[in-house]
Amino acid sequence: MTDSPLVVVEGLRKVYRTGPKEVAALRDVSFSVLPGELVAVRGRSGSGKTTLLNQIGGLDRPDAGRVVVAGHEVTTLSEDALLALRRDVVGFVFQSFGLIPVLSAAENVGVPMRLLRTPSAEREERVRMLLALVGLEQHANQRPYELSGGQRQRVAIARSLANRPRLLVADEPTGQLDSQTGRQIMELLRALVRSEGVTALVATHDPSLIMLADRVLEISDGIVHEAALT
Ligand code: ADP
Ligand code: MG
């Protein structure tokens, strides 16, 4: 039996209008992602990577086309349903980590579970497990400013997995890290996709990180092509 795709993107189109100018950030993009795949989205700055991930994760709405994630027709969801999708189905990792500065590493990881009203004993146990998973069990009580960039991104990754998302969306997760730290983060993502059974879409323009992906989608001027793995 073949798995049905976890993500289906069909005829996606997004045009930004700023005054009289129009920029077609996505033009007729179609592809699908199978459960358990780690797919890299590779393209230069301005090629449309963020726009694509934002439509898939329900952070923005396209002008045409559809996105289905784990059976949810993202493109037609109400605002409330989009909130629920972003809380329950999709985990996000951003280039700038997006941690809450006044909260410790453990508290940051616990935020999505608080939103779901997970009982505190269960939440604390899962926070411990997640921090161990990303190698930060010794840093649970440190705040983001007391952590290195790579450690901050590990906290963000642990947080993104808190509610057991089906899909992890990572937008240039290594963009603010030196190349060695970036590589460790990509290796962590690679390992987590295997161990947690999550599916991941990772935007990057770092060629040295692409080799860890199962598939590469090349995006150029809003057009997506399947690329050979090199
Ligand atoms: P990438 O993430 O690959 O760098 P983006 O998806 O951010 O690319 O951008 C794709 C194109 O859309 C670029 O030409 C960018 O300038 C344009 N763009 C992105 N966001 C906006 C916006 N909010 N308003 C106007 N143009 C935008
Ligand atoms: Mg971007």
PDB file of C-alpha atoms and ligand atoms in Angstrom:
ATOM      1  CA  MET A   1       0.000   0.000   0.000  1.00  0.00           C
ATOM      2  CA  THR A   2       1.315   3.457  -0.781  1.00  0.00           C
ATOM      3  CA  ASP A   3       0.881   6.199   1.799  1.00  0.00           C
ATOM      4  CA  SER A   4      -1.354   9.069   0.844  1.00  0.00           C
ATOM      5  CA  PRO A   5       0.488  12.406   0.919  1.00  0.00           C
ATOM      6  CA  LEU A   6       0.584  14.419   4.127  1.00  0.00           C
ATOM      7  CA  VAL A   7       0.864  17.664   2.180  1.00  0.00           C
ATOM      8  CA  VAL A   8      -0.747  18.413  -1.163  1.00  0.00           C
ATOM      9  CA  VAL A   9      -0.127  21.711  -2.936  1.00  0.00           C
ATOM     10  CA  GLU A  10      -2.052  22.386  -6.135  1.00  0.00           C
ATOM     11  CA  GLY A  11      -1.859  25.356  -8.456  1.00  0.00           C
ATOM     12  CA  LEU A  12      -0.699  27.685  -5.698  1.00  0.00           C
ATOM     13  CA  ARG A  13      -0.378  31.319  -6.662  1.00  0.00           C
ATOM     14  CA  LYS A  14       0.464  34.338  -4.560  1.00  0.00           C
ATOM     15  CA  VAL A  15       0.833  37.877  -5.811  1.00  0.00           C
ATOM     16  CA  TYR A  16       2.001  40.739  -3.598  1.00  0.00           C
ATOM     17  CA  ARG A  17       0.734  44.167  -4.511  1.00  0.00           C
ATOM     18  CA  THR A  18       2.554  47.165  -3.147  1.00  0.00           C
ATOM     19  CA  GLY A  19       1.122  50.274  -4.739  1.00  0.00           C
ATOM     20  CA  PRO A  20       1.134  49.925  -8.514  1.00  0.00           C
ATOM     21  CA  LYS A  21       3.754  47.152  -8.397  1.00  0.00           C
ATOM     22  CA  GLU A  22       2.879  43.456  -8.501  1.00  0.00           C
ATOM     23  CA  VAL A  23       5.250  40.653  -7.528  1.00  0.00           C
ATOM     24  CA  ALA A  24       4.207  37.097  -8.342  1.00  0.00           C
ATOM     25  CA  ALA A  25       5.875  35.318  -5.408  1.00  0.00           C
ATOM     26  CA  LEU A  26       4.372  31.913  -6.307  1.00  0.00           C
ATOM     27  CA  ARG A  27       3.225  30.935  -9.797  1.00  0.00           C
ATOM     28  CA  ASP A  28       1.209  27.762 -10.208  1.00  0.00           C
ATOM     29  CA  VAL A  29       3.100  25.670  -7.654  1.00  0.00           C
ATOM     30  CA  SER A  30       2.122  21.996  -7.290  1.00  0.00           C
ATOM     31  CA  PHE A  31       3.761  19.139  -5.384  1.00  0.00           C
ATOM     32  CA  SER A  32       3.065  16.712  -2.597  1.00  0.00           C
ATOM     33  CA  VAL A  33       4.968  15.401   0.399  1.00  0.00           C
ATOM     34  CA  LEU A  34       4.660  11.884   1.804  1.00  0.00           C
ATOM     35  CA  PRO A  35       4.474  11.164   5.536  1.00  0.00           C
ATOM     36  CA  GLY A  36       7.943  10.934   7.080  1.00  0.00           C
ATOM     37  CA  GLU A  37       9.742  12.796   4.305  1.00  0.00           C
ATOM     38  CA  LEU A  38      12.231  15.575   4.976  1.00  0.00           C
ATOM     39  CA  VAL A  39      11.930  17.892   2.012  1.00  0.00           C
ATOM     40  CA  ALA A  40      14.321  20.783   1.463  1.00  0.00           C
ATOM     41  CA  VAL A  41      13.066  23.871  -0.357  1.00  0.00           C
ATOM     42  CA  ARG A  42      16.113  25.438  -1.933  1.00  0.00           C
ATOM     43  CA  GLY A  43      16.261  28.822  -3.578  1.00  0.00           C
ATOM     44  CA  ARG A  44      17.948  32.184  -3.465  1.00  0.00           C
ATOM     45  CA  SER A  45      16.815  35.007  -1.303  1.00  0.00           C
ATOM     46  CA  GLY A  46      13.584  36.388  -2.770  1.00  0.00           C
ATOM     47  CA  SER A  47      12.737  33.202  -4.690  1.00  0.00           C
ATOM     48  CA  GLY A  48       9.513  32.597  -2.726  1.00  0.00           C
ATOM     49  CA  LYS A  49      10.520  30.094   0.001  1.00  0.00           C
ATOM     50  CA  THR A  50       8.953  31.968   2.911  1.00  0.00           C
ATOM     51  CA  THR A  51       5.835  32.725   0.902  1.00  0.00           C
ATOM     52  CA  LEU A  52       5.460  29.040   0.078  1.00  0.00           C
ATOM     53  CA  LEU A  53       5.950  27.845   3.670  1.00  0.00           C
ATOM     54  CA  ASN A  54       3.568  30.505   4.983  1.00  0.00           C
ATOM     55  CA  GLN A  55       0.767  29.319   2.687  1.00  0.00           C
ATOM     56  CA  ILE A  56       1.354  25.702   3.715  1.00  0.00           C
ATOM     57  CA  GLY A  57       1.473  26.447   7.445  1.00  0.00           C
ATOM     58  CA  GLY A  58      -1.648  28.598   7.321  1.00  0.00           C
ATOM     59  CA  LEU A  59       0.165  31.835   8.179  1.00  0.00           C
ATOM     60  CA  ASP A  60      -1.039  33.503   4.995  1.00  0.00           C
ATOM     61  CA  ARG A  61      -3.589  32.923   2.245  1.00  0.00           C
ATOM     62  CA  PRO A  62      -2.857  32.422  -1.463  1.00  0.00           C
ATOM     63  CA  ASP A  63      -4.570  34.113  -4.399  1.00  0.00           C
ATOM     64  CA  ALA A  64      -5.314  30.803  -6.085  1.00  0.00           C
ATOM     65  CA  GLY A  65      -4.778  27.102  -5.609  1.00  0.00           C
ATOM     66  CA  ARG A  66      -5.130  24.822  -2.638  1.00  0.00           C
ATOM     67  CA  VAL A  67      -3.113  23.346   0.208  1.00  0.00           C
ATOM     68  CA  VAL A  68      -4.122  20.233   2.118  1.00  0.00           C
ATOM     69  CA  VAL A  69      -2.199  19.298   5.287  1.00  0.00           C
ATOM     70  CA  ALA A  70      -3.079  16.046   7.072  1.00  0.00           C
ATOM     71  CA  GLY A  71      -6.515  16.134   5.478  1.00  0.00           C
ATOM     72  CA  HIS A  72      -7.184  19.768   6.406  1.00  0.00           C
ATOM     73  CA  GLU A  73      -8.005  22.011   3.463  1.00  0.00           C
ATOM     74  CA  VAL A  74      -5.835  24.867   4.749  1.00  0.00           C
ATOM     75  CA  THR A  75      -6.807  27.334   2.060  1.00  0.00           C
ATOM     76  CA  THR A  76     -10.494  27.353   3.015  1.00  0.00           C
ATOM     77  CA  LEU A  77     -10.199  27.279   6.818  1.00  0.00           C
ATOM     78  CA  SER A  78     -11.702  30.044   8.961  1.00  0.00           C
ATOM     79  CA  GLU A  79      -9.340  32.152  11.088  1.00  0.00           C
ATOM     80  CA  ASP A  80     -10.233  30.084  14.163  1.00  0.00           C
ATOM     81  CA  ALA A  81      -9.598  26.829  12.348  1.00  0.00           C
ATOM     82  CA  LEU A  82      -6.253  28.188  11.118  1.00  0.00           C
ATOM     83  CA  LEU A  83      -5.280  28.974  14.700  1.00  0.00           C
ATOM     84  CA  ALA A  84      -6.149  25.427  15.682  1.00  0.00           C
ATOM     85  CA  LEU A  85      -4.161  24.056  12.734  1.00  0.00           C
ATOM     86  CA  ARG A  86      -1.089  26.071  13.743  1.00  0.00           C
ATOM     87  CA  ARG A  87      -1.467  24.921  17.339  1.00  0.00           C
ATOM     88  CA  ASP A  88      -2.231  21.223  16.761  1.00  0.00           C
ATOM     89  CA  VAL A  89      -1.044  20.099  13.345  1.00  0.00           C
ATOM     90  CA  VAL A  90       1.924  22.228  12.254  1.00  0.00           C
ATOM     91  CA  GLY A  91       5.094  23.054  14.186  1.00  0.00           C
ATOM     92  CA  PHE A  92       7.117  26.096  13.149  1.00  0.00           C
ATOM     93  CA  VAL A  93      10.821  26.852  13.356  1.00  0.00           C
ATOM     94  CA  PHE A  94      12.092  30.251  12.228  1.00  0.00           C
ATOM     95  CA  GLN A  95      15.492  31.691  11.398  1.00  0.00           C
ATOM     96  CA  SER A  96      15.263  34.106  14.331  1.00  0.00           C
ATOM     97  CA  PHE A  97      14.162  31.387  16.834  1.00  0.00           C
ATOM     98  CA  GLY A  98      11.121  33.329  18.054  1.00  0.00           C
ATOM     99  CA  LEU A  99      11.597  32.493  21.730  1.00  0.00           C
ATOM    100  CA  ILE A 100       9.972  34.530  24.484  1.00  0.00           C
ATOM    101  CA  PRO A 101      12.880  36.357  26.202  1.00  0.00           C
ATOM    102  CA  VAL A 102      11.475  36.425  29.747  1.00  0.00           C
ATOM    103  CA  LEU A 103      10.757  32.681  29.803  1.00  0.00           C
ATOM    104  CA  SER A 104      13.267  29.915  30.531  1.00  0.00           C
ATOM    105  CA  ALA A 105      14.049  27.244  27.953  1.00  0.00           C
ATOM    106  CA  ALA A 106      11.635  24.866  29.690  1.00  0.00           C
ATOM    107  CA  GLU A 107       8.875  27.482  29.871  1.00  0.00           C
ATOM    108  CA  ASN A 108       9.311  28.310  26.179  1.00  0.00           C
ATOM    109  CA  VAL A 109       8.954  24.646  25.256  1.00  0.00           C
ATOM    110  CA  GLY A 110       5.847  24.425  27.430  1.00  0.00           C
ATOM    111  CA  VAL A 111       3.995  27.337  25.800  1.00  0.00           C
ATOM    112  CA  PRO A 112       2.176  25.329  23.087  1.00  0.00           C
ATOM    113  CA  MET A 113       1.018  22.817  25.695  1.00  0.00           C
ATOM    114  CA  ARG A 114      -0.321  25.628  27.891  1.00  0.00           C
ATOM    115  CA  LEU A 115      -2.368  26.798  24.909  1.00  0.00           C
ATOM    116  CA  LEU A 116      -3.792  23.272  24.685  1.00  0.00           C
ATOM    117  CA  ARG A 117      -4.349  23.212  28.453  1.00  0.00           C
ATOM    118  CA  THR A 118      -2.247  20.100  28.857  1.00  0.00           C
ATOM    119  CA  PRO A 119      -2.261  19.138  32.573  1.00  0.00           C
ATOM    120  CA  SER A 120       0.850  20.506  34.274  1.00  0.00           C
ATOM    121  CA  ALA A 121       2.383  17.164  35.343  1.00  0.00           C
ATOM    122  CA  GLU A 122       2.094  15.829  31.795  1.00  0.00           C
ATOM    123  CA  ARG A 123       3.399  19.110  30.413  1.00  0.00           C
ATOM    124  CA  GLU A 124       6.449  19.139  32.656  1.00  0.00           C
ATOM    125  CA  GLU A 125       7.248  15.545  31.822  1.00  0.00           C
ATOM    126  CA  ARG A 126       7.029  16.215  28.101  1.00  0.00           C
ATOM    127  CA  VAL A 127       9.125  19.388  28.417  1.00  0.00           C
ATOM    128  CA  ARG A 128      11.845  17.340  30.134  1.00  0.00           C
ATOM    129  CA  MET A 129      11.665  14.696  27.420  1.00  0.00           C
ATOM    130  CA  LEU A 130      11.808  17.272  24.624  1.00  0.00           C
ATOM    131  CA  LEU A 131      14.752  19.144  26.146  1.00  0.00           C
ATOM    132  CA  ALA A 132      16.592  15.839  26.477  1.00  0.00           C
ATOM    133  CA  LEU A 133      15.735  15.017  22.861  1.00  0.00           C
ATOM    134  CA  VAL A 134      17.495  18.184  21.680  1.00  0.00           C
ATOM    135  CA  GLY A 135      20.389  17.766  24.150  1.00  0.00           C
ATOM    136  CA  LEU A 136      19.491  20.616  26.511  1.00  0.00           C
ATOM    137  CA  GLU A 137      18.449  18.861  29.692  1.00  0.00           C
ATOM    138  CA  GLN A 138      21.164  20.778  31.564  1.00  0.00           C
ATOM    139  CA  HIS A 139      19.868  24.151  30.337  1.00  0.00           C
ATOM    140  CA  ALA A 140      16.177  23.964  31.224  1.00  0.00           C
ATOM    141  CA  ASN A 141      16.225  27.013  33.505  1.00  0.00           C
ATOM    142  CA  GLN A 142      18.274  29.338  31.320  1.00  0.00           C
ATOM    143  CA  ARG A 143      16.665  32.171  29.451  1.00  0.00           C
ATOM    144  CA  PRO A 144      17.284  32.653  25.729  1.00  0.00           C
ATOM    145  CA  TYR A 145      19.920  35.368  26.286  1.00  0.00           C
ATOM    146  CA  GLU A 146      21.905  32.891  28.381  1.00  0.00           C
ATOM    147  CA  LEU A 147      22.024  30.399  25.500  1.00  0.00           C
ATOM    148  CA  SER A 148      24.068  30.279  22.296  1.00  0.00           C
ATOM    149  CA  GLY A 149      22.363  30.629  18.902  1.00  0.00           C
ATOM    150  CA  GLY A 150      22.493  26.903  18.307  1.00  0.00           C
ATOM    151  CA  GLN A 151      21.037  26.217  21.759  1.00  0.00           C
ATOM    152  CA  ARG A 152      18.250  28.737  21.147  1.00  0.00           C
ATOM    153  CA  GLN A 153      17.348  27.005  17.931  1.00  0.00           C
ATOM    154  CA  ARG A 154      17.299  23.673  19.796  1.00  0.00           C
ATOM    155  CA  VAL A 155      14.806  25.151  22.249  1.00  0.00           C
ATOM    156  CA  ALA A 156      12.702  26.385  19.330  1.00  0.00           C
ATOM    157  CA  ILE A 157      12.794  22.929  17.747  1.00  0.00           C
ATOM    158  CA  ALA A 158      11.760  21.289  21.023  1.00  0.00           C
ATOM    159  CA  ARG A 159       8.907  23.797  21.291  1.00  0.00           C
ATOM    160  CA  SER A 160       7.827  23.106  17.704  1.00  0.00           C
ATOM    161  CA  LEU A 161       7.416  19.419  18.570  1.00  0.00           C
ATOM    162  CA  ALA A 162       5.530  20.025  21.820  1.00  0.00           C
ATOM    163  CA  ASN A 163       2.048  19.244  20.524  1.00  0.00           C
ATOM    164  CA  ARG A 164       3.188  16.341  18.362  1.00  0.00           C
ATOM    165  CA  PRO A 165       2.635  18.083  15.031  1.00  0.00           C
ATOM    166  CA  ARG A 166       2.239  16.035  11.875  1.00  0.00           C
ATOM    167  CA  LEU A 167       4.205  18.619   9.903  1.00  0.00           C
ATOM    168  CA  LEU A 168       7.273  20.641  10.832  1.00  0.00           C
ATOM    169  CA  VAL A 169       7.813  23.813   8.805  1.00  0.00           C
ATOM    170  CA  ALA A 170      11.278  25.312   9.185  1.00  0.00           C
ATOM    171  CA  ASP A 171      12.131  28.564   7.423  1.00  0.00           C
ATOM    172  CA  GLU A 172      15.925  28.868   7.099  1.00  0.00           C
ATOM    173  CA  PRO A 173      16.463  27.391  10.568  1.00  0.00           C
ATOM    174  CA  THR A 174      20.232  27.707  10.203  1.00  0.00           C
ATOM    175  CA  GLY A 175      20.266  31.147   8.607  1.00  0.00           C
ATOM    176  CA  GLN A 176      21.615  32.913  11.709  1.00  0.00           C
ATOM    177  CA  LEU A 177      24.070  30.202  12.715  1.00  0.00           C
ATOM    178  CA  ASP A 178      27.681  29.541  11.755  1.00  0.00           C
ATOM    179  CA  SER A 179      28.095  26.665   9.345  1.00  0.00           C
ATOM    180  CA  GLN A 180      29.158  24.047  11.889  1.00  0.00           C
ATOM    181  CA  THR A 181      26.284  24.868  14.250  1.00  0.00           C
ATOM    182  CA  GLY A 182      23.944  24.989  11.265  1.00  0.00           C
ATOM    183  CA  ARG A 183      24.998  21.541  10.271  1.00  0.00           C
ATOM    184  CA  GLN A 184      24.340  20.225  13.805  1.00  0.00           C
ATOM    185  CA  ILE A 185      20.861  21.734  13.711  1.00  0.00           C
ATOM    186  CA  MET A 186      20.128  20.123  10.342  1.00  0.00           C
ATOM    187  CA  GLU A 187      21.404  16.787  11.662  1.00  0.00           C
ATOM    188  CA  LEU A 188      19.128  17.178  14.675  1.00  0.00           C
ATOM    189  CA  LEU A 189      16.148  17.851  12.413  1.00  0.00           C
ATOM    190  CA  ARG A 190      17.101  14.845  10.296  1.00  0.00           C
ATOM    191  CA  ALA A 191      17.219  12.609  13.397  1.00  0.00           C
ATOM    192  CA  LEU A 192      13.941  13.963  14.789  1.00  0.00           C
ATOM    193  CA  VAL A 193      12.074  13.375  11.547  1.00  0.00           C
ATOM    194  CA  ARG A 194      13.090   9.726  11.893  1.00  0.00           C
ATOM    195  CA  SER A 195      12.539   9.291  15.624  1.00  0.00           C
ATOM    196  CA  GLU A 196       9.363  11.348  16.032  1.00  0.00           C
ATOM    197  CA  GLY A 197       7.729  10.243  12.787  1.00  0.00           C
ATOM    198  CA  VAL A 198       7.181  13.855  11.798  1.00  0.00           C
ATOM    199  CA  THR A 199       7.257  15.173   8.234  1.00  0.00           C
ATOM    200  CA  ALA A 200       9.360  18.251   7.543  1.00  0.00           C
ATOM    201  CA  LEU A 201       9.603  21.029   4.990  1.00  0.00           C
ATOM    202  CA  VAL A 202      12.815  23.014   5.425  1.00  0.00           C
ATOM    203  CA  ALA A 203      13.657  26.140   3.456  1.00  0.00           C
ATOM    204  CA  THR A 204      17.341  26.816   3.072  1.00  0.00           C
ATOM    205  CA  HIS A 205      19.757  28.247   0.593  1.00  0.00           C
ATOM    206  CA  ASP A 206      22.725  26.529   2.123  1.00  0.00           C
ATOM    207  CA  PRO A 207      23.886  23.867  -0.369  1.00  0.00           C
ATOM    208  CA  SER A 208      25.864  21.954   2.247  1.00  0.00           C
ATOM    209  CA  LEU A 209      22.682  21.248   4.215  1.00  0.00           C
ATOM    210  CA  ILE A 210      20.688  19.897   1.303  1.00  0.00           C
ATOM    211  CA  MET A 211      22.316  16.477   1.338  1.00  0.00           C
ATOM    212  CA  LEU A 212      20.458  15.478   4.493  1.00  0.00           C
ATOM    213  CA  ALA A 213      17.071  15.822   2.778  1.00  0.00           C
ATOM    214  CA  ASP A 214      15.075  13.004   1.218  1.00  0.00           C
ATOM    215  CA  ARG A 215      14.005  15.306  -1.601  1.00  0.00           C
ATOM    216  CA  VAL A 216      14.846  18.759  -2.817  1.00  0.00           C
ATOM    217  CA  LEU A 217      12.401  21.219  -4.314  1.00  0.00           C
ATOM    218  CA  GLU A 218      14.148  23.971  -6.203  1.00  0.00           C
ATOM    219  CA  ILE A 219      12.325  27.288  -6.215  1.00  0.00           C
ATOM    220  CA  SER A 220      13.217  30.076  -8.564  1.00  0.00           C
ATOM    221  CA  ASP A 221      11.103  33.161  -9.195  1.00  0.00           C
ATOM    222  CA  GLY A 222       8.066  31.522  -7.658  1.00  0.00           C
ATOM    223  CA  ILE A 223       8.309  28.363  -9.754  1.00  0.00           C
ATOM    224  CA  VAL A 224       9.051  25.016  -8.090  1.00  0.00           C
ATOM    225  CA  HIS A 225      10.901  22.105  -9.685  1.00  0.00           C
ATOM    226  CA  GLU A 226      11.853  18.759  -8.253  1.00  0.00           C
ATOM    227  CA  ALA A 227      15.665  18.820  -8.122  1.00  0.00           C
ATOM    228  CA  ALA A 228      18.120  15.937  -8.285  1.00  0.00           C
ATOM    229  CA  LEU A 229      19.722  15.039  -4.964  1.00  0.00           C
ATOM    230  CA  THR A 230      23.378  15.963  -5.157  1.00  0.00           C
TER     231      THR A 230
HETATM  232  P1  ADP B   1      12.506  33.979   0.167  1.00  0.00           P
HETATM  233  O1  ADP B   1      11.916  33.487   1.436  1.00  0.00           O
HETATM  234  O2  ADP B   1      12.890  32.868  -0.779  1.00  0.00           O
HETATM  235  O3  ADP B   1      13.642  34.927   0.380  1.00  0.00           O
HETATM  236  P2  ADP B   1      10.001  35.447  -0.085  1.00  0.00           P
HETATM  237  O4  ADP B   1       8.929  34.434  -0.135  1.00  0.00           O
HETATM  238  O5  ADP B   1      10.219  36.160   1.182  1.00  0.00           O
HETATM  239  O6  ADP B   1      11.362  34.780  -0.613  1.00  0.00           O
HETATM  240  O7  ADP B   1       9.725  36.554  -1.204  1.00  0.00           O
HETATM  241  C1  ADP B   1       9.356  36.238  -2.536  1.00  0.00           C
HETATM  242  C2  ADP B   1       9.085  37.519  -3.300  1.00  0.00           C
HETATM  243  O8  ADP B   1       7.927  38.166  -2.781  1.00  0.00           O
HETATM  244  C3  ADP B   1      10.209  38.562  -3.209  1.00  0.00           C
HETATM  245  O9  ADP B   1      10.277  39.227  -4.440  1.00  0.00           O
HETATM  246  C4  ADP B   1       9.733  39.479  -2.094  1.00  0.00           C
HETATM  247  O10 ADP B   1      10.270  40.759  -2.266  1.00  0.00           O
HETATM  248  C5  ADP B   1       8.238  39.459  -2.293  1.00  0.00           C
HETATM  249  N1  ADP B   1       7.509  39.654  -1.022  1.00  0.00           N
HETATM  250  C6  ADP B   1       7.550  38.844   0.056  1.00  0.00           C
HETATM  251  N2  ADP B   1       6.735  39.258   1.040  1.00  0.00           N
HETATM  252  C7  ADP B   1       6.162  40.398   0.579  1.00  0.00           C
HETATM  253  C8  ADP B   1       5.220  41.328   1.118  1.00  0.00           C
HETATM  254  N3  ADP B   1       4.685  41.155   2.337  1.00  0.00           N
HETATM  255  N4  ADP B   1       4.876  42.398   0.343  1.00  0.00           N
HETATM  256  C9  ADP B   1       5.386  42.569  -0.889  1.00  0.00           C
HETATM  257  N5  ADP B   1       6.269  41.720  -1.470  1.00  0.00           N
HETATM  258  C10 ADP B   1       6.667  40.661  -0.747  1.00  0.00           C
HETATM  259 MG    MG B   2      12.556  33.720   3.367  1.00  0.00          MG
END
